[in-house]
């Protein structure tokens, strides 16, 4: 049913602007603009498309960006080392640098076989506790599959796939791959029988500062936890602790919006993924019983001082969003209209304006098109990991931004999407939508092949 199109659009962009559901009459600037990141937008559709700095940085800011870039890319090494500024790796870890997972600031794909050097898939762990989930007792909250010399890696990720077959109403067949995860070779004793595993793939990190600059009031206004407008889509804010501010604030980053700021996301990655302590996470990640881990020398306390953490955060905050391509193409424009008509824009909210008083001047007052509401949605049992995270349930996920999604293939050489990279292309990503996304997915299925292709072409232009 397309009756809701006008309503969907006005809900999505919060405007009182009159618009009609007919293509040709609608205001396309509510759905896209070539400058997806406002005046920060960069113009490259090549393999460096995610690596450029916001176009409106001052020279001084650009230098800061470059220093942050070097810390993002450099490999950390085992302590003690002559290169004191970057020792302290591990004791257990998943990767030696930010960029080994976010290659070219883009996204990772799941490992294809044992020994695949791909590092960007993590397993988050927990077990049920009396007042909500707690860390797995022997392995903590994340499986670290590597370690420095003399310390045992915690284990390895095992993935097997089950194939699901289906077909479109027009008879076109499709198949989906459902991954099943296991922890292989656990080095510190049996993994708890009631362990909850959440697989997460490294995301593209363009435009993070702009997402951070969306006013909190805007996010709260989009939330509809009780679905009071009856459109089948609720949308909840994840509330998480901001360690720097000492307050509970809306989560914005990560697949379940469990991090409130770029700085804390980066500090969490230093700690959990690389084994580098910061003032936000000052204690090495060595669960009780991992003795060699606890006894290993550290690289100072903290291993990455605030100045360095903030430079890495600044780098990530000011990575430019690449410009949209093919904006004049009538098929792309039709696809944009269909994106609204089938209800994608109810969650992938096209347009926002960033805070005029934001701390980083280049990010203030920008009209941006990230295609997210930063809210949690129940996406049904097919995508559920069964592991709650803050207020997010085991089947809720944050709507991921879609800007840059059409360039993943050029930058990272693959088209693996969704929280664990299970979808082998954009179309499969849509087909996996269930729960609150089911109605929209079903409307997509009912489109003609030509319309489906137009919608996909729109996504590929982002
Ligand atoms: C071992 C792989 C790995 C490493 C190393 C890593 N990341 Fe990530 N990154 C991820 C994964 C996986 C996620 C999603 C996390 C989640 O959902 O909880 C993520 C998410 C993020 C996000 C949020 C993206 C979004 O859309 O919300 C940012 C920002 C980020 N990482 C920055 C960094 C920085 C900075 C570093 C280095 C300090 C780093 N990452 C190191 C794997 C990695
Ligand atoms: C109910 C809210 C909702 C609706 C409606 C919705 N999505 Fe999503 N979408 C999500 C969430 C949440 C995810 C992340 C799910 C996951 O990774 O398990 C997602 C993931 C995606 C992804 C993969 C993104 C990535 O970074 O891997 C694409 C592409 C996508 N959606 C496109 C669409 C399109 C096209 C439509 C309309 C046919 C649509 N979505 C409708 C919430 C929604």
Coordinates of C-alpha atoms and ligand atoms in Angstrom, one line a residue:
X1 CA 0.0 0.0 0.0
X2 CA 1.4 3.3 -1.0
X3 CA -1.3 5.5 0.6
X4 CA 1.1 6.4 3.4
X5 CA 3.7 8.0 1.1
X6 CA 3.0 11.6 1.8
X7 CA 2.6 10.8 5.5
X8 CA 5.8 8.8 5.5
X9 CA 7.7 11.6 3.8
X10 CA 6.4 14.3 6.2
X11 CA 7.1 12.0 9.2
X12 CA 10.6 11.3 7.9
X13 CA 11.7 14.8 7.2
X14 CA 9.5 16.4 9.8
X15 CA 8.3 19.0 7.5
X16 CA 5.0 20.7 6.8
X17 CA 6.0 20.9 3.2
X18 CA 3.2 19.8 0.9
X19 CA 4.3 17.0 -1.2
X20 CA 2.4 14.5 -3.4
X21 CA 3.3 10.9 -3.7
X22 CA 3.5 11.2 -7.5
X23 CA 6.9 11.2 -9.0
X24 CA 7.8 14.4 -10.7
X25 CA 5.9 16.6 -8.3
X26 CA 7.6 15.8 -5.1
X27 CA 10.3 17.9 -3.6
X28 CA 13.4 15.8 -4.2
X29 CA 15.6 18.0 -1.9
X30 CA 13.8 16.3 1.0
X31 CA 15.2 13.0 -0.1
X32 CA 18.7 13.8 -1.5
X33 CA 21.2 16.4 -2.5
X34 CA 24.5 15.9 -4.2
X35 CA 26.2 17.3 -1.1
X36 CA 25.2 14.5 1.2
X37 CA 27.4 16.0 4.0
X38 CA 26.6 19.7 3.4
X39 CA 29.6 21.9 2.8
X40 CA 31.9 19.2 4.3
X41 CA 31.2 16.9 1.3
X42 CA 34.2 15.7 -0.7
X43 CA 34.2 14.9 -4.4
X44 CA 35.9 11.6 -5.1
X45 CA 34.3 8.4 -6.3
X46 CA 37.6 6.5 -6.4
X47 CA 39.3 4.2 -3.9
X48 CA 40.2 7.1 -1.6
X49 CA 36.5 8.2 -1.4
X50 CA 36.2 7.6 2.4
X51 CA 39.7 9.0 3.3
X52 CA 39.3 12.7 2.6
X53 CA 38.9 15.4 5.1
X54 CA 35.9 17.6 5.4
X55 CA 36.2 20.2 2.6
X56 CA 35.7 23.2 4.9
X57 CA 38.5 22.6 7.4
X58 CA 41.0 25.4 8.1
X59 CA 44.7 24.7 7.5
X60 CA 45.2 24.3 11.2
X61 CA 42.4 21.7 11.4
X62 CA 43.7 19.9 8.3
X63 CA 47.1 19.4 10.1
X64 CA 45.3 18.0 13.1
X65 CA 43.3 15.7 10.8
X66 CA 46.6 14.5 9.3
X67 CA 48.2 13.7 12.7
X68 CA 45.0 11.9 13.7
X69 CA 45.2 9.9 10.4
X70 CA 48.7 8.7 11.3
X71 CA 47.6 7.5 14.7
X72 CA 44.6 5.8 13.1
X73 CA 46.8 3.9 10.6
X74 CA 49.9 3.1 12.7
X75 CA 50.5 -0.3 14.0
X76 CA 50.8 -0.7 17.8
X77 CA 53.6 -2.9 19.0
X78 CA 54.3 -5.1 22.1
X79 CA 55.7 -3.2 25.2
X80 CA 58.4 -2.5 26.0
X81 CA 59.6 -1.2 22.7
X82 CA 62.0 1.6 21.6
X83 CA 59.0 3.3 19.9
X84 CA 57.5 4.1 23.2
X85 CA 54.8 6.3 21.7
X86 CA 53.1 3.3 20.2
X87 CA 53.8 0.3 22.4
X88 CA 51.3 -1.4 24.7
X89 CA 49.6 -3.7 22.1
X90 CA 47.3 -6.3 23.7
X91 CA 48.1 -8.5 25.7
X92 CA 45.1 -9.9 23.8
X93 CA 43.7 -8.0 20.8
X94 CA 41.9 -8.3 17.5
X95 CA 44.0 -6.0 15.3
X96 CA 47.1 -3.8 15.5
X97 CA 45.6 -0.6 14.2
X98 CA 42.2 1.1 13.6
X99 CA 42.8 0.9 9.8
X100 CA 43.3 -2.8 9.8
X101 CA 39.6 -3.2 10.4
X102 CA 38.3 0.1 8.8
X103 CA 40.5 -0.3 5.8
X104 CA 40.6 3.0 3.9
X105 CA 38.1 4.2 6.5
X106 CA 35.6 1.8 4.9
X107 CA 34.0 -1.4 6.0
X108 CA 35.2 -4.9 6.5
X109 CA 33.8 -8.2 5.2
X110 CA 33.5 -11.5 7.2
X111 CA 36.5 -13.9 6.9
X112 CA 36.0 -16.4 4.2
X113 CA 38.1 -19.3 5.5
X114 CA 40.4 -20.1 8.4
X115 CA 43.5 -17.9 8.3
X116 CA 41.8 -15.2 6.2
X117 CA 43.7 -12.1 7.2
X118 CA 40.4 -10.1 7.3
X119 CA 40.2 -8.7 10.9
X120 CA 37.0 -6.7 10.9
X121 CA 34.5 -9.1 12.4
X122 CA 34.2 -9.2 16.2
X123 CA 32.2 -11.3 18.6
X124 CA 30.8 -9.5 21.5
X125 CA 30.0 -11.8 24.5
X126 CA 27.8 -11.8 27.6
X127 CA 25.8 -14.1 29.8
X128 CA 22.5 -13.4 31.6
X129 CA 22.9 -11.9 35.1
X130 CA 20.5 -11.1 37.9
X131 CA 20.1 -7.4 36.7
X132 CA 20.7 -7.8 33.0
X133 CA 23.6 -9.2 31.0
X134 CA 27.1 -9.4 32.4
X135 CA 30.5 -10.3 30.8
X136 CA 31.3 -13.9 30.0
X137 CA 33.2 -14.9 33.1
X138 CA 36.3 -16.3 31.4
X139 CA 36.4 -14.3 28.2
X140 CA 35.0 -10.8 29.1
X141 CA 32.8 -8.9 26.7
X142 CA 34.6 -9.6 23.4
X143 CA 36.6 -12.5 22.0
X144 CA 40.2 -11.5 21.3
X145 CA 41.5 -13.9 18.7
X146 CA 45.2 -12.7 18.8
X147 CA 47.7 -12.1 21.6
X148 CA 51.3 -10.9 22.1
X149 CA 54.1 -13.5 22.5
X150 CA 53.7 -15.5 25.7
X151 CA 49.9 -15.0 26.0
X152 CA 47.3 -17.3 24.5
X153 CA 44.7 -15.8 22.2
X154 CA 41.2 -16.4 23.6
X155 CA 40.0 -18.5 20.7
X156 CA 38.8 -18.3 17.1
X157 CA 35.6 -17.4 15.4
X158 CA 33.9 -20.3 13.6
X159 CA 31.2 -19.5 11.0
X160 CA 29.0 -21.9 9.1
X161 CA 26.2 -20.9 6.8
X162 CA 22.7 -22.1 6.2
X163 CA 21.1 -21.2 2.9
X164 CA 17.5 -19.8 2.8
X165 CA 15.7 -19.9 -0.5
X166 CA 12.8 -17.6 -1.5
X167 CA 11.3 -15.9 -4.5
X168 CA 9.7 -12.6 -5.4
X169 CA 6.0 -12.4 -6.2
X170 CA 7.1 -12.1 -9.9
X171 CA 8.8 -15.5 -9.6
X172 CA 12.4 -14.3 -9.5
X173 CA 14.2 -16.6 -7.1
X174 CA 16.7 -15.4 -4.4
X175 CA 18.8 -17.0 -1.7
X176 CA 20.1 -15.7 1.6
X177 CA 23.0 -17.0 3.7
X178 CA 22.4 -17.2 7.4
X179 CA 25.6 -17.4 9.4
X180 CA 25.9 -19.5 12.6
X181 CA 28.7 -18.6 15.0
X182 CA 30.9 -20.7 17.3
X183 CA 33.9 -20.0 19.5
X184 CA 36.6 -22.5 18.4
X185 CA 39.7 -23.5 20.5
X186 CA 38.7 -21.6 23.7
X187 CA 42.0 -21.3 25.5
X188 CA 40.9 -20.5 29.0
X189 CA 38.3 -23.1 29.6
X190 CA 34.8 -23.9 28.4
X191 CA 32.7 -20.9 27.2
X192 CA 29.6 -20.5 29.4
X193 CA 26.7 -22.7 28.0
X194 CA 24.3 -19.7 28.1
X195 CA 26.8 -17.3 26.3
X196 CA 25.1 -14.7 24.1
X197 CA 27.2 -13.9 21.0
X198 CA 26.8 -10.7 19.0
X199 CA 28.8 -10.6 15.7
X200 CA 29.7 -7.1 14.5
X201 CA 31.5 -6.0 11.3
X202 CA 33.6 -2.9 11.1
X203 CA 31.6 0.0 9.6
X204 CA 32.4 2.8 7.1
X205 CA 33.3 5.8 9.3
X206 CA 32.6 8.8 7.1
X207 CA 30.5 11.6 8.5
X208 CA 30.7 10.5 12.1
X209 CA 31.1 14.0 13.4
X210 CA 28.0 15.1 11.5
X211 CA 26.0 12.3 13.2
X212 CA 27.4 13.4 16.5
X213 CA 26.2 17.0 15.7
X214 CA 22.5 16.0 15.1
X215 CA 20.7 17.7 18.0
X216 CA 19.6 15.3 20.8
X217 CA 16.1 16.9 20.6
X218 CA 15.8 15.8 16.9
X219 CA 16.6 12.2 17.8
X220 CA 14.1 12.2 20.6
X221 CA 11.5 13.7 18.4
X222 CA 11.8 10.9 15.8
X223 CA 11.5 8.2 18.5
X224 CA 8.0 6.7 18.8
X225 CA 8.6 3.9 21.4
X226 CA 4.9 3.1 21.7
X227 CA 4.2 3.4 18.0
X228 CA 1.6 6.1 18.7
X229 CA 1.2 7.0 15.1
X230 CA 0.3 3.3 14.3
X231 CA 2.7 2.9 11.3
X232 CA 4.2 -0.3 12.7
X233 CA 7.5 1.4 13.3
X234 CA 8.5 2.4 16.8
X235 CA 12.1 3.5 17.1
X236 CA 13.7 3.8 20.5
X237 CA 16.7 5.7 21.8
X238 CA 19.4 3.6 23.4
X239 CA 20.5 5.4 26.6
X240 CA 24.2 4.9 27.5
X241 CA 26.8 6.3 29.9
X242 CA 29.0 9.1 28.5
X243 CA 32.1 8.6 30.6
X244 CA 33.6 12.0 29.8
X245 CA 30.4 13.9 30.7
X246 CA 29.4 11.5 33.5
X247 CA 25.8 11.4 32.2
X248 CA 23.5 9.0 30.6
X249 CA 22.8 10.2 27.0
X250 CA 21.5 8.8 23.8
X251 CA 23.7 6.3 22.1
X252 CA 24.6 7.0 18.5
X253 CA 27.4 4.8 17.3
X254 CA 27.9 1.1 16.7
X255 CA 25.4 -1.4 15.4
X256 CA 23.3 -1.1 18.5
X257 CA 24.0 2.6 19.2
X258 CA 25.9 1.6 22.4
X259 CA 28.4 4.4 22.3
X260 CA 27.5 8.1 22.8
X261 CA 30.4 9.8 21.1
X262 CA 33.2 9.3 18.6
X263 CA 35.7 9.8 21.4
X264 CA 34.2 7.0 23.5
X265 CA 33.8 4.8 20.5
X266 CA 37.5 5.3 19.7
X267 CA 38.5 4.7 23.3
X268 CA 36.4 1.5 23.4
X269 CA 38.1 0.3 20.2
X270 CA 41.6 1.1 21.6
X271 CA 40.7 -0.9 24.7
X272 CA 38.7 -3.9 23.3
X273 CA 40.1 -4.3 19.8
X274 CA 43.8 -3.2 20.1
X275 CA 44.5 -3.6 23.9
X276 CA 45.4 0.1 24.4
X277 CA 44.3 1.8 27.6
X278 CA 43.1 5.4 27.8
X279 CA 41.8 7.6 30.6
X280 CA 38.3 6.5 29.6
X281 CA 39.2 2.7 29.9
X282 CA 42.3 2.7 32.1
X283 CA 42.5 -1.0 33.0
X284 CA 43.9 -3.7 30.6
X285 CA 41.3 -6.1 29.3
X286 CA 42.4 -9.2 31.1
X287 CA 39.4 -11.2 32.5
X288 CA 40.1 -13.0 35.8
X289 CA 42.0 -16.2 35.3
X290 CA 44.0 -14.9 32.3
X291 CA 47.2 -14.7 34.4
X292 CA 49.8 -14.2 31.6
X293 CA 47.6 -11.4 30.3
X294 CA 47.5 -9.7 33.7
X295 CA 51.3 -10.1 34.2
X296 CA 52.4 -8.8 30.8
X297 CA 54.2 -5.5 30.7
X298 CA 52.1 -2.4 29.7
X299 CA 53.1 0.6 27.6
X300 CA 52.4 3.2 30.2
X301 CA 49.3 4.3 31.9
X302 CA 47.4 5.2 30.0
X303 CA 49.0 3.8 26.8
X304 CA 47.3 6.4 24.6
X305 CA 47.2 9.7 26.4
X306 CA 44.1 12.0 25.9
X307 CA 45.9 14.2 23.4
X308 CA 46.3 11.2 21.1
X309 CA 42.8 9.8 21.7
X310 CA 41.4 13.3 20.8
X311 CA 43.4 13.5 17.7
X312 CA 42.2 10.2 16.5
X313 CA 38.6 11.2 17.4
X314 CA 39.1 14.5 15.5
X315 CA 40.2 12.6 12.4
X316 CA 37.2 10.4 12.5
X317 CA 34.8 13.3 13.2
X318 CA 36.1 15.2 10.2
X319 CA 36.2 12.5 7.6
X320 CA 34.2 13.8 4.7
X321 CA 31.1 12.2 3.3
X322 CA 31.5 11.5 -0.5
X323 CA 29.2 13.4 -2.8
X324 CA 26.2 11.5 -4.4
X325 CA 26.7 10.5 -8.0
X326 CA 24.2 10.5 -10.9
X327 CA 21.8 13.0 -9.3
X328 CA 20.4 14.0 -12.7
X329 CA 19.7 10.4 -13.8
X330 CA 15.9 10.0 -14.0
X331 CA 16.2 6.3 -12.9
X332 CA 18.0 7.4 -9.7
X333 CA 15.4 10.1 -9.1
X334 CA 12.6 7.6 -9.5
X335 CA 14.4 5.2 -7.2
X336 CA 14.6 8.0 -4.6
X337 CA 10.8 8.4 -4.8
X338 CA 10.3 4.7 -4.4
X339 CA 12.7 4.7 -1.3
X340 CA 10.1 7.0 0.3
X341 CA 7.0 5.2 -1.1
X342 CA 7.9 1.8 0.2
X343 CA 8.7 3.2 3.6
X344 CA 12.5 3.0 3.7
X345 CA 12.7 6.6 4.8
X346 CA 10.6 6.0 7.9
X347 CA 13.9 4.7 9.5
X348 CA 16.5 5.7 7.0
X349 CA 15.5 9.3 7.6
X350 CA 17.0 11.2 4.7
X351 CA 17.6 14.8 6.0
X352 CA 18.8 16.4 9.2
X353 CA 20.3 19.7 10.2
X354 CA 23.2 19.7 12.6
X355 CA 23.5 21.8 15.7
X356 CA 24.4 25.5 15.2
X357 CA 26.3 25.5 18.5
X358 CA 28.3 22.3 18.0
X359 CA 31.8 22.3 19.4
X360 CA 33.5 21.7 16.0
X361 CA 32.9 24.8 13.8
X362 CA 33.1 23.0 10.4
X363 CA 30.2 20.7 11.4
X364 CA 27.8 23.4 12.5
X365 CA 24.5 24.1 10.9
X366 CA 25.0 21.6 8.0
X367 CA 22.1 20.1 6.0
X368 CA 23.0 16.5 5.8
X369 CA 21.5 13.3 4.2
X370 CA 22.8 10.3 6.3
X371 CA 19.6 8.2 5.9
X372 CA 19.3 7.2 9.5
X373 CA 17.2 8.2 12.6
X374 CA 20.0 6.8 14.9
X375 CA 17.2 4.9 16.6
X376 CA 16.8 1.2 17.6
X377 CA 14.4 -0.9 15.6
X378 CA 13.3 -4.5 16.2
X379 CA 14.3 -6.2 13.0
X380 CA 12.8 -9.5 13.7
X381 CA 14.1 -13.0 14.5
X382 CA 16.1 -13.4 11.2
X383 CA 18.6 -10.7 12.2
X384 CA 18.4 -11.1 16.0
X385 CA 21.6 -11.9 17.8
X386 CA 19.7 -12.5 21.1
X387 CA 22.2 -10.3 23.0
X388 CA 20.9 -7.2 24.7
X389 CA 23.2 -4.2 24.7
X390 CA 22.2 -1.2 26.9
X391 CA 18.5 -0.7 26.3
X392 CA 18.8 -2.5 22.9
X393 CA 17.1 -5.9 22.9
X394 CA 18.5 -9.0 21.2
X395 CA 16.6 -8.2 18.1
X396 CA 17.0 -4.4 17.9
X397 CA 19.6 -2.6 15.8
X398 CA 20.4 1.0 15.1
X399 CA 19.3 2.2 11.6
X400 CA 22.7 2.4 9.9
X401 CA 23.5 5.5 7.8
X402 CA 23.5 4.8 4.0
X403 CA 25.6 7.6 2.8
X404 CA 28.7 6.3 0.9
X405 CA 27.1 2.8 0.7
X406 CA 27.4 2.7 -3.1
X407 CA 31.2 3.3 -2.9
X408 CA 32.0 0.3 -0.7
X409 CA 32.6 -1.8 -3.7
X410 CA 35.1 0.7 -5.1
X411 CA 36.9 1.4 -1.8
X412 CA 36.8 -2.0 -0.1
X413 CA 36.3 -4.4 -3.1
X414 CA 33.2 -6.1 -1.7
X415 CA 29.5 -5.6 -1.2
X416 CA 28.9 -7.3 2.2
X417 CA 26.3 -5.5 4.3
X418 CA 24.3 -5.7 7.6
X419 CA 25.7 -6.0 11.1
X420 CA 27.8 -9.1 10.4
X421 CA 28.3 -8.7 6.7
X422 CA 25.9 -11.6 5.9
X423 CA 24.2 -9.8 2.9
X424 CA 26.1 -10.3 -0.3
X425 CA 24.7 -7.1 -1.9
X426 CA 22.2 -4.3 -1.3
X427 CA 19.3 -6.4 -2.5
X428 CA 20.0 -9.1 0.1
X429 CA 20.3 -6.5 2.8
X430 CA 16.8 -5.4 2.1
X431 CA 15.5 -8.9 1.9
X432 CA 16.8 -9.6 5.4
X433 CA 14.6 -6.8 6.9
X434 CA 12.0 -8.2 9.3
X435 CA 10.1 -7.0 12.4
X436 CA 9.5 -3.3 12.1
X437 CA 11.1 -3.4 8.6
X438 CA 9.0 -6.3 7.3
X439 CA 6.2 -4.2 5.8
X440 CA 8.7 -2.0 3.9
X441 CA 10.6 -5.1 2.7
X442 CA 7.3 -6.7 1.5
X443 CA 6.5 -3.6 -0.5
X444 CA 9.9 -3.7 -2.1
X445 CA 9.3 -7.4 -3.0
X446 CA 6.0 -6.4 -4.7
X447 CA 7.6 -3.8 -6.9
X448 CA 8.2 -4.6 -10.6
X449 CA 11.8 -5.7 -11.4
X450 CA 12.3 -2.3 -13.1
X451 CA 11.3 -0.4 -10.0
X452 CA 13.4 -2.6 -7.7
X453 CA 16.4 -1.9 -10.0
X454 CA 15.6 1.9 -9.8
X455 CA 15.6 1.8 -6.0
X456 CA 18.9 -0.1 -6.0
X457 CA 20.3 2.3 -8.4
X458 CA 19.4 5.2 -6.0
X459 CA 21.2 3.3 -3.2
X460 CA 24.2 2.8 -5.4
X461 CA 24.4 6.5 -6.1
X462 CA 24.7 7.3 -2.4
Ligands
LIG1 C1 39.1 -5.4 15.3 C2 38.5 -4.5 14.3 C3 38.3 -3.1 14.7 C4 39.3 -2.2 15.1 C5 40.8 -2.5 15.3 C6 38.7 -0.9 15.2 N1 37.4 -1.0 14.9 FE1 36.0 0.5 14.8 N2 34.5 -0.8 14.6 C7 34.7 -2.1 14.5 C8 33.4 -2.8 14.7 C9 33.1 -4.3 14.6 C10 32.5 -1.7 14.8 C11 31.0 -1.9 15.2 C12 31.0 -2.0 16.7 C13 29.6 -2.2 17.3 O1 28.6 -2.4 16.7 O2 29.6 -2.3 18.6 C14 33.2 -0.5 14.8 C15 32.6 0.8 14.9 C16 33.4 2.0 14.8 C17 32.8 3.3 14.8 C18 31.3 3.6 14.8 C19 30.7 3.5 13.4 C20 29.2 3.8 13.3 O3 28.7 3.9 12.2 O4 28.6 4.0 14.4 C21 33.8 4.2 14.8 C22 33.7 5.7 14.8 C23 35.0 3.4 14.9 N3 34.7 2.1 14.9 C24 36.3 4.0 15.0 C25 37.4 3.2 15.3 C26 38.7 3.8 15.7 C27 39.0 5.2 15.9 C28 39.5 2.7 15.9 C29 41.0 2.7 16.4 C30 41.2 3.3 17.7 C31 38.8 1.5 15.6 N4 37.5 1.8 15.2 C32 39.4 0.2 15.6 C33 35.9 -2.8 14.3 C34 37.1 -2.3 14.6
LIG2 C1 12.1 -0.4 10.6 C2 13.2 0.5 10.2 C3 13.8 0.2 8.8 C4 13.1 0.3 7.6 C5 11.7 0.6 7.3 C6 14.1 0.0 6.6 N1 15.3 -0.2 7.2 FE1 17.1 -0.7 6.3 N2 17.9 -1.1 8.0 C7 17.4 -0.9 9.3 C8 18.2 -1.4 10.3 C9 18.0 -1.4 11.8 C10 19.3 -2.0 9.6 C11 20.5 -2.8 10.3 C12 20.1 -4.2 10.4 C13 21.2 -5.2 10.7 O1 22.4 -4.8 10.4 O2 21.0 -6.3 11.2 C14 19.1 -1.7 8.2 C15 20.0 -2.1 7.2 C16 19.9 -1.6 5.9 C17 21.0 -1.8 4.9 C18 22.4 -2.3 5.1 C19 23.2 -1.1 5.7 C20 24.6 -1.5 6.1 O3 25.3 -0.6 6.4 O4 24.9 -2.7 6.1 C21 20.4 -1.3 3.7 C22 21.1 -1.2 2.4 C23 19.1 -0.9 4.0 N3 18.8 -1.1 5.3 C24 18.2 -0.4 3.1 C25 16.8 -0.2 3.3 C26 15.9 0.0 2.3 C27 16.2 0.1 0.8 C28 14.6 0.0 2.9 C29 13.3 0.1 2.2 C30 13.0 -1.0 1.3 C31 14.9 -0.2 4.3 N4 16.2 -0.3 4.5 C32 13.9 -0.1 5.3 C33 16.2 -0.3 9.5 C34 15.2 -0.1 8.6

